[in-house]
PDB file of C-alpha atoms in Angstrom:
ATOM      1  CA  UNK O1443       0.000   0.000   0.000  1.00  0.00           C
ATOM      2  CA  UNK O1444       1.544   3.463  -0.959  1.00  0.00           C
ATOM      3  CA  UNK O1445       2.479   5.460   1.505  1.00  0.00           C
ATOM      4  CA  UNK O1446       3.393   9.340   1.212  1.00  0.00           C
ATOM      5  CA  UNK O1447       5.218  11.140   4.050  1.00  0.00           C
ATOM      6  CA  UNK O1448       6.120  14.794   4.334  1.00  0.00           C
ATOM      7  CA  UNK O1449       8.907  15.866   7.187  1.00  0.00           C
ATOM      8  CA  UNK O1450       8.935  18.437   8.823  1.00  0.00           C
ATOM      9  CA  UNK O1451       5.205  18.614   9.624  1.00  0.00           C
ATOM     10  CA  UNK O1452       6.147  22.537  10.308  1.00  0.00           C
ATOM     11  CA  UNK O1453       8.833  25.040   8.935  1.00  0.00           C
ATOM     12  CA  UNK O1454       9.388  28.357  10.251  1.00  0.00           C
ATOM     13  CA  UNK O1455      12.302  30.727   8.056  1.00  0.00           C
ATOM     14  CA  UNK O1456      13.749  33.955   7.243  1.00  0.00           C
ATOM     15  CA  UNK O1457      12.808  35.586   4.249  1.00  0.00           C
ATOM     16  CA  UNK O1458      14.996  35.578   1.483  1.00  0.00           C
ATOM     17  CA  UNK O1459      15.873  32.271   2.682  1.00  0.00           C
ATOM     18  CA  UNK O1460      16.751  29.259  -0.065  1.00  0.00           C
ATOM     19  CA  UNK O1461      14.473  26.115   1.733  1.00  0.00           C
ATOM     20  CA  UNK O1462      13.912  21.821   0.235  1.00  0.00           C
ATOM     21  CA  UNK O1463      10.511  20.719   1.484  1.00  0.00           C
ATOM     22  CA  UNK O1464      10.689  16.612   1.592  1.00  0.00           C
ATOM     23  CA  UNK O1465       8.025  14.134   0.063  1.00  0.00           C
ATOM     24  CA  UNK O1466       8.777  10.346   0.402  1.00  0.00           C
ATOM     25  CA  UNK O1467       6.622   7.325  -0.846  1.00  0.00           C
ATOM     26  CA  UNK O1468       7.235   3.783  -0.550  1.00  0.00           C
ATOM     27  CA  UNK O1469       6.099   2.531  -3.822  1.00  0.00           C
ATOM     28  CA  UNK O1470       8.284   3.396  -6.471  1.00  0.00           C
ATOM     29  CA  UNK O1471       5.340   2.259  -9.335  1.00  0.00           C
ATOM     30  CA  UNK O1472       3.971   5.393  -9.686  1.00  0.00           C
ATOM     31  CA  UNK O1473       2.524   7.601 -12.844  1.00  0.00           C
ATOM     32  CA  UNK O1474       3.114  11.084 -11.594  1.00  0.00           C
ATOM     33  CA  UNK O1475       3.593  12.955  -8.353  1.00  0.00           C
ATOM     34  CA  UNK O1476       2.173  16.008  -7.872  1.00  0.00           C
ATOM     35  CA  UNK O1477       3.054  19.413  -5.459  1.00  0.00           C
ATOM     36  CA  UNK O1478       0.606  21.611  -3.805  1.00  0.00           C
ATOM     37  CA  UNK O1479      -0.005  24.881  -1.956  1.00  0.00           C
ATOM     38  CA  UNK O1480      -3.075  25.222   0.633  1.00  0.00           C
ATOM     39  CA  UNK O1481      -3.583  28.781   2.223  1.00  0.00           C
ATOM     40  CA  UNK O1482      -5.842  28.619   5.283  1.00  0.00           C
ATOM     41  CA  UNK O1483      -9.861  27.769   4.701  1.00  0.00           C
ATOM     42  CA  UNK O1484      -8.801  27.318   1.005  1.00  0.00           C
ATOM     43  CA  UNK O1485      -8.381  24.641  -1.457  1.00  0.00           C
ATOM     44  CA  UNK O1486      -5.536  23.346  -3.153  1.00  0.00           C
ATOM     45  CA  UNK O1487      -3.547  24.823  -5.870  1.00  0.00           C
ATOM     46  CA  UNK O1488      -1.480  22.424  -7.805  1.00  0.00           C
ATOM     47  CA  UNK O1489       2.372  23.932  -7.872  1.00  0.00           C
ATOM     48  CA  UNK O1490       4.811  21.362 -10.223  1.00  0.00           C
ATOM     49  CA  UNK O1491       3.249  18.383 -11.366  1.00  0.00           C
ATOM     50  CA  UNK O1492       6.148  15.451 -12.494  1.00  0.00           C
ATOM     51  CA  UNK O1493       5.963  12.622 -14.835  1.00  0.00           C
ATOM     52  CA  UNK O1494       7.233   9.456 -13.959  1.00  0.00           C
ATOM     53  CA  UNK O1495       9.415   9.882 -16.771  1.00  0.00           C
ATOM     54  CA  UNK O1496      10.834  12.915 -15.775  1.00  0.00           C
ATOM     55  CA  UNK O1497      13.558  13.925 -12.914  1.00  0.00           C
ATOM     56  CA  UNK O1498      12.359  17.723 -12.657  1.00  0.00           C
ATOM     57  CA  UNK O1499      10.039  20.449 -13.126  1.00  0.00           C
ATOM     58  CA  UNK O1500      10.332  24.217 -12.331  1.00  0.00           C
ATOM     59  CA  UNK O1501       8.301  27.481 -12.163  1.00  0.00           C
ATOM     60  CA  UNK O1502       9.496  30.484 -11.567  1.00  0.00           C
ATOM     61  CA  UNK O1503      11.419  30.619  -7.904  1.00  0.00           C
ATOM     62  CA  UNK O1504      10.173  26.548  -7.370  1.00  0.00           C
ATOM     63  CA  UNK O1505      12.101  23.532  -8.246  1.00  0.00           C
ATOM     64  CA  UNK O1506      10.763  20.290  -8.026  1.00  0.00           C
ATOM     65  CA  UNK O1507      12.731  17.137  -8.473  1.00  0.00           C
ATOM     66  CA  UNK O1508      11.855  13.318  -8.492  1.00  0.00           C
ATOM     67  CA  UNK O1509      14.245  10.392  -8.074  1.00  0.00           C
ATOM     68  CA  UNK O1510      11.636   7.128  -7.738  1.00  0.00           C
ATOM     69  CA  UNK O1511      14.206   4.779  -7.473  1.00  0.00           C
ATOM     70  CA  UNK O1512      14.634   5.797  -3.538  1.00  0.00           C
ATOM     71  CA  UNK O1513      10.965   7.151  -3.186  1.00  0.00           C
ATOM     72  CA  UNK O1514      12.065  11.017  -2.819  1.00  0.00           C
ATOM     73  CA  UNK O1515      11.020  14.338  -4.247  1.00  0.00           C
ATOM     74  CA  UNK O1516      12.195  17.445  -3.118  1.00  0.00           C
ATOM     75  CA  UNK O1517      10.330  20.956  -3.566  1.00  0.00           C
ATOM     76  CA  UNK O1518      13.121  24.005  -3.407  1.00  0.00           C
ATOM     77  CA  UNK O1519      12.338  27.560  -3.045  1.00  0.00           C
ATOM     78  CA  UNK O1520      14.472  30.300  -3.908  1.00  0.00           C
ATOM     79  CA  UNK O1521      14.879  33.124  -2.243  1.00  0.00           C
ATOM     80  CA  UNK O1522      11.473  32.802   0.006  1.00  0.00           C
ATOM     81  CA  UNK O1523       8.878  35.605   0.935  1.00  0.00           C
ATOM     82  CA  UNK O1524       6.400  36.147   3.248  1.00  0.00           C
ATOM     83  CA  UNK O1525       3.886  35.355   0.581  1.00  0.00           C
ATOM     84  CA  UNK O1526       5.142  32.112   0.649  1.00  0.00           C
ATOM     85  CA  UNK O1527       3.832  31.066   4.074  1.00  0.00           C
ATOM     86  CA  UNK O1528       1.136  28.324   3.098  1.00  0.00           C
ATOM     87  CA  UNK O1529       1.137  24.619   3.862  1.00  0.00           C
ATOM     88  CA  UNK O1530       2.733  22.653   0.805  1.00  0.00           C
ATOM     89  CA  UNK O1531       1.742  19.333   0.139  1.00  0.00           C
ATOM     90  CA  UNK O1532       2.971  16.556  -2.243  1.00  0.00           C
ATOM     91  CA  UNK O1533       0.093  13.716  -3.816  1.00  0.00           C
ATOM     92  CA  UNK O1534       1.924  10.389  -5.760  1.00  0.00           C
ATOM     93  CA  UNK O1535      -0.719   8.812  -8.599  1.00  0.00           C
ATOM     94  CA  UNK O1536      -0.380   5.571  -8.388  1.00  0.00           C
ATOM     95  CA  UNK O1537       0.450   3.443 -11.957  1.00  0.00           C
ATOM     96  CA  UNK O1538      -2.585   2.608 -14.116  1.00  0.00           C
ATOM     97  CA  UNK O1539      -5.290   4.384 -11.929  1.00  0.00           C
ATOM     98  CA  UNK O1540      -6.523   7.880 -11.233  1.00  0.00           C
ATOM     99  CA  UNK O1541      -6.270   7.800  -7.466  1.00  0.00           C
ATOM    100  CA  UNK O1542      -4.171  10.478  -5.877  1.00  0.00           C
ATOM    101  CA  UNK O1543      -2.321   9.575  -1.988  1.00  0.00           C
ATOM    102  CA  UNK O1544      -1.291  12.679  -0.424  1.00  0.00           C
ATOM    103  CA  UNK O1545       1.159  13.366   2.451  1.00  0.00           C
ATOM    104  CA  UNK O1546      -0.344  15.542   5.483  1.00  0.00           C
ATOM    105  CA  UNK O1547       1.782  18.556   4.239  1.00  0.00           C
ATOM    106  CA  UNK O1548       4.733  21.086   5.611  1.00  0.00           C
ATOM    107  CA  UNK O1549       3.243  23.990   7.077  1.00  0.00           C
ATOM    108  CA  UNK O1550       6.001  26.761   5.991  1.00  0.00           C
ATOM    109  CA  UNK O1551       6.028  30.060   8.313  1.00  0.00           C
ATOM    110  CA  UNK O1552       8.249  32.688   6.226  1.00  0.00           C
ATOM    111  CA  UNK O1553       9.125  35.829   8.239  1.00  0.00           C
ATOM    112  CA  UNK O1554       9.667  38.775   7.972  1.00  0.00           C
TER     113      UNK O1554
ATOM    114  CA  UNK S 152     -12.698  31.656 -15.620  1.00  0.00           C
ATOM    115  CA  UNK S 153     -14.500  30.343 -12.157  1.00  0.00           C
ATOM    116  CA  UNK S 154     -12.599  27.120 -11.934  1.00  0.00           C
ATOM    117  CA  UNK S 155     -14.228  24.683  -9.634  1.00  0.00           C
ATOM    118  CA  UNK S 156     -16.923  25.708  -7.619  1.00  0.00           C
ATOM    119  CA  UNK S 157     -18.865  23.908  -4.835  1.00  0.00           C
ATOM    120  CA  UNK S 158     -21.895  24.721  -2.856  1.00  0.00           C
ATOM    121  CA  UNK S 159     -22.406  25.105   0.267  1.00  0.00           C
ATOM    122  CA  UNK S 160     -19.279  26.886   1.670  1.00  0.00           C
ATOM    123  CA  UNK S 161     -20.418  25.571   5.439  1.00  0.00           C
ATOM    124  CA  UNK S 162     -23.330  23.669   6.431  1.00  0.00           C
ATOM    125  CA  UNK S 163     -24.402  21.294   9.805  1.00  0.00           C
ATOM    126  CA  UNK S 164     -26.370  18.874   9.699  1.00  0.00           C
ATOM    127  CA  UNK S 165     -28.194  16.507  12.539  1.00  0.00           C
ATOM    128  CA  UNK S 166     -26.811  12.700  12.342  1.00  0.00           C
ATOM    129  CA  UNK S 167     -29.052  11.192  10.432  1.00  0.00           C
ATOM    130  CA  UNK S 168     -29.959  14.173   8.074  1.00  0.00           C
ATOM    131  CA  UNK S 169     -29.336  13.928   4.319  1.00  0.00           C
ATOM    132  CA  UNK S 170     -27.725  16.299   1.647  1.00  0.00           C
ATOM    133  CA  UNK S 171     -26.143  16.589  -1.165  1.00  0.00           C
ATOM    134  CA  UNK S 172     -22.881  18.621  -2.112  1.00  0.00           C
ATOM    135  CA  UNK S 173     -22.366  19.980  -5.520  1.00  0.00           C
ATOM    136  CA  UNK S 174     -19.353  20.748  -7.835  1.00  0.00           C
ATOM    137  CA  UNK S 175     -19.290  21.901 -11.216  1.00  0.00           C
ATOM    138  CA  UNK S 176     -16.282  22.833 -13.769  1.00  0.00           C
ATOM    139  CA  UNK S 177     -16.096  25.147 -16.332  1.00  0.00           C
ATOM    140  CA  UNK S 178     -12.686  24.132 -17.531  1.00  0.00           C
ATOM    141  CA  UNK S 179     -14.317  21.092 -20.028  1.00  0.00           C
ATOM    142  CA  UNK S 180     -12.240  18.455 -17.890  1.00  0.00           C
ATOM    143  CA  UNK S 181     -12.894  14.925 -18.283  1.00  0.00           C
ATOM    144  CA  UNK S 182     -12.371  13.859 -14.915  1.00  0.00           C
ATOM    145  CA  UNK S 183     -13.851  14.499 -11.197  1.00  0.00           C
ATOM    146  CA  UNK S 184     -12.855  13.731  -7.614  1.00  0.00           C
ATOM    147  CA  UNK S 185     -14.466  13.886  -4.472  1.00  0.00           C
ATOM    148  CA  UNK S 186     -11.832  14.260  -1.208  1.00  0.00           C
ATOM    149  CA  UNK S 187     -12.361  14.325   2.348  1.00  0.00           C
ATOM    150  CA  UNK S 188      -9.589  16.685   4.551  1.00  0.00           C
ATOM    151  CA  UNK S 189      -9.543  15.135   7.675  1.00  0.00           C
ATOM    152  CA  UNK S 190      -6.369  16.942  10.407  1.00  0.00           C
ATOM    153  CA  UNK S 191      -3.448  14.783  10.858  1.00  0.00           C
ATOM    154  CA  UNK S 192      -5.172  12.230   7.590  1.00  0.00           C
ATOM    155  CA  UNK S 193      -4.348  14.597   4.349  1.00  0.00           C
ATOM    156  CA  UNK S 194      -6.483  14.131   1.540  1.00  0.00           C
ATOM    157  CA  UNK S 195      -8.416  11.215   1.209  1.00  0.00           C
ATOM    158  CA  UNK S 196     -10.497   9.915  -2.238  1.00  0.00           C
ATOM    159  CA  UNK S 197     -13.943   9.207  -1.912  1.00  0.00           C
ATOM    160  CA  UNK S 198     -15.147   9.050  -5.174  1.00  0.00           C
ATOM    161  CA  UNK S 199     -14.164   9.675  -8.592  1.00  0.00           C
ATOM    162  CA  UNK S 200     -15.178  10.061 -12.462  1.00  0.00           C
ATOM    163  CA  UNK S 201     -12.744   9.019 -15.155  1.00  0.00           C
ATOM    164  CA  UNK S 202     -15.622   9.983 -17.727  1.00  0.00           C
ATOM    165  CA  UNK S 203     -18.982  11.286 -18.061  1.00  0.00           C
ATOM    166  CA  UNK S 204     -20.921   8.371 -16.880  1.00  0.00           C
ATOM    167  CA  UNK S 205     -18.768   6.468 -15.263  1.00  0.00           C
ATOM    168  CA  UNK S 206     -17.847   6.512 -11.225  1.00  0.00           C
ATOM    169  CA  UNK S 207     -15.604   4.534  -9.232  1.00  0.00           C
ATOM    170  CA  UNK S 208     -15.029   4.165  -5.270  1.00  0.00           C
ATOM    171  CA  UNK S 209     -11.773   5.727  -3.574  1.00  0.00           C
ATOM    172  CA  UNK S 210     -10.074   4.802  -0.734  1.00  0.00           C
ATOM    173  CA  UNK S 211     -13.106   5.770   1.964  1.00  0.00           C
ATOM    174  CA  UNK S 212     -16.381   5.615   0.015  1.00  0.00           C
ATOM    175  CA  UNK S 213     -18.595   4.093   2.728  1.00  0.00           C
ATOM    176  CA  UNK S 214     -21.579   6.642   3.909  1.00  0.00           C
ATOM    177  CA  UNK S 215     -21.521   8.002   0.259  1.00  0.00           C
ATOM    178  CA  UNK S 216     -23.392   8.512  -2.746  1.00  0.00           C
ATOM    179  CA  UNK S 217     -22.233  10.576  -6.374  1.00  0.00           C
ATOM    180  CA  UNK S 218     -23.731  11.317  -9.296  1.00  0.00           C
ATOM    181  CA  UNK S 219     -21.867  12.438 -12.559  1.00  0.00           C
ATOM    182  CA  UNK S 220     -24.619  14.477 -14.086  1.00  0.00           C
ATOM    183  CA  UNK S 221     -23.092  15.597 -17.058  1.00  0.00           C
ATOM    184  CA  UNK S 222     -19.188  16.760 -17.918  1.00  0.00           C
ATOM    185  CA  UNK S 223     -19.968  20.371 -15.611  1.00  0.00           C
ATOM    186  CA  UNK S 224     -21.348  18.812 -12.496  1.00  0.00           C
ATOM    187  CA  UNK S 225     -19.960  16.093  -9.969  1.00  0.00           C
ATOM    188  CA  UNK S 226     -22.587  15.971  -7.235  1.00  0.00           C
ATOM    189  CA  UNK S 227     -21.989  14.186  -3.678  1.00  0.00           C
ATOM    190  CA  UNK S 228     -24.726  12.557  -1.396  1.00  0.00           C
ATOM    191  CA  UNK S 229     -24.466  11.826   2.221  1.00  0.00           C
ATOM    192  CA  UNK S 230     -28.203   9.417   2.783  1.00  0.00           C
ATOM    193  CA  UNK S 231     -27.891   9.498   6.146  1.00  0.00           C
ATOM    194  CA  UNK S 232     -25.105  11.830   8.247  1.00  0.00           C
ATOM    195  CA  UNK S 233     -22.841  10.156  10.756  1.00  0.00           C
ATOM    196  CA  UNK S 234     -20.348  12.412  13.538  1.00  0.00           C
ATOM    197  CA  UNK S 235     -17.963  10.270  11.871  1.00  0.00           C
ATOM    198  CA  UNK S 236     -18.231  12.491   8.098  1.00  0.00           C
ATOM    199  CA  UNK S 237     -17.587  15.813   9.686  1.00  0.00           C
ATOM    200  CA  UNK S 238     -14.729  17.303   7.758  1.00  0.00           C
ATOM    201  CA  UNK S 239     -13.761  19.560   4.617  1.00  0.00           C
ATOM    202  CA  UNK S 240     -14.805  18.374   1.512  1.00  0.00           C
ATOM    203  CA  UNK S 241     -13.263  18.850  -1.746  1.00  0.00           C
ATOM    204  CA  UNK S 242     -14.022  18.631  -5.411  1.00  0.00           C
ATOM    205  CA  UNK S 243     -11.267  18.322  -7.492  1.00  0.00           C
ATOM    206  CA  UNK S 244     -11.290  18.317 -11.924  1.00  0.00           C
ATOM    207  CA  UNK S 245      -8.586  17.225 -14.161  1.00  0.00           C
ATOM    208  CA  UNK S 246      -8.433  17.324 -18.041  1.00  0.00           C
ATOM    209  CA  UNK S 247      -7.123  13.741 -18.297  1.00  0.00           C
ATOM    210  CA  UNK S 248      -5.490  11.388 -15.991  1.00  0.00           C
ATOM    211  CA  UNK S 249      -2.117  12.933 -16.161  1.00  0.00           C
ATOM    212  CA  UNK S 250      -2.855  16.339 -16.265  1.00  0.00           C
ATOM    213  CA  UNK S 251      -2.902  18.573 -13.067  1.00  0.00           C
ATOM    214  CA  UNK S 252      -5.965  18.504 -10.372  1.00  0.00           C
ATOM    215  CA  UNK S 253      -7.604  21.671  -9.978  1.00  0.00           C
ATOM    216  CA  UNK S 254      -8.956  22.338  -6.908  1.00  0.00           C
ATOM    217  CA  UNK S 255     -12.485  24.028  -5.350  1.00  0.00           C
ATOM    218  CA  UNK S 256     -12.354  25.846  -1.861  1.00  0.00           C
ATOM    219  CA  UNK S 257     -14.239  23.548  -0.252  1.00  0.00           C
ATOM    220  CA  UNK S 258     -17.604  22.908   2.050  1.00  0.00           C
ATOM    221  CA  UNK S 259     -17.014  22.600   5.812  1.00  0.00           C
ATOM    222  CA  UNK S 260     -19.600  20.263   6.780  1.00  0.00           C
ATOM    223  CA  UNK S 261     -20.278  19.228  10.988  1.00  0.00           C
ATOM    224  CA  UNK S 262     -22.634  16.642  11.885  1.00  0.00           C
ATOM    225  CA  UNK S 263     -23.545  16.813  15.371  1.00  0.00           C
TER     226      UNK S 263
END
């Protein structure tokens, strides 16, 4: 049964600070893997989205990167701002189906 | 461009009571989710709809109901409200399998 985890459950930086949010899974048989942002009361925005296929995605100051072999993707964020504060959370499709598992998410504090 | 949008934003209910939560996309996806957001769980799937007129159970689809009424909508029915289904509850649209999920804000729902 897959299995995503997410550590640190909370993250609290300067700004202008580079950070690597962790995502691990334990089934390497997946189609795509998937990162999101989640402000308060809201719902999810998707961030990167990775192929199986591929070993990294970016958009604008956000990096993603996948290496399924060990079960890791990493989410980096350059030079972070206050606007990034949000809880960021990472979803692995597993092969051949359309369901989603999602870690519980790092909550990321960026101060001022 | 509204995205995803479900109805109600809030609601409580008595156990026992019955409703229905609704979700429609104007984005011309093919595919629709239905999540629970339970704290410490992350996302779990209740439902989904590869296609119009087809619907498959998630990982937790006990207590529920959906209907795929047409490519827009993606509706949600709890027959008969248990403590146990208080949570946040998302709807969720994708183009195809592999594409991105796009997200709605949401519908608190409490069953006392």
């Amino acid at each position: 049964k897959q299995e995503v985890t997410q550590i640190p459950a909370a993250l609290s930086v300067p700004e202008g600070e580079n950070l690597v949010l962790n995502c691990s899974f334990t089934d390497s048989a997946i189609y795509n893997l998937q990162w999101f942002r989640q402000d308060p009361g809201k719902g999810l925005t998707s961030l990167l989205l990775i192929q199986s296929s591929q070993r990294e995605q970016t958009s604008g100051r956000l990096n993603a990167s996948l290496d399924k072999s060990s079960g890791r993707s990493t989410l980096y964020i350059a030079a972070s701002q206050p606007g990034d504060s949000a809880t960021y959370l990472c979803a692995v499709q597993t092969s051949g189906t359309y369901k989603y598992i999602f870690g519980t998410g790092t909550r990321l504090k960026v101060l001022a | 461009n509204a995205g995803v949008t479900q109805t109600p934003k809030f609601q409580v209910l008595k156990t026992g009571q019955s409703m229905t939560l609704q979700c429609a996309q104007d984005m011309n996806h093919n595919s629709m989710y239905w999540y629970r957001q339970d704290p410490g769980m992350g996302l779990r799937l209740i439902y989904y709809s590869a296609s119009e007129g087809t619907t498959d159970k998630g990982e937790v689809p006990n207590g529920y109901n959906v209907s795929r009424l047409n490519k827009r909508e993606f509706s949600l029915r709890l027959e008969s409200a248990a403590p146990s289904q208080t949570s946040v509850y998302f709807c969720a649209s994708s183009e195809y399998r592999e594409s991105p999920l796009h997200f709605g804000n949401g519908t608190r729902l409490t069953v006392t």
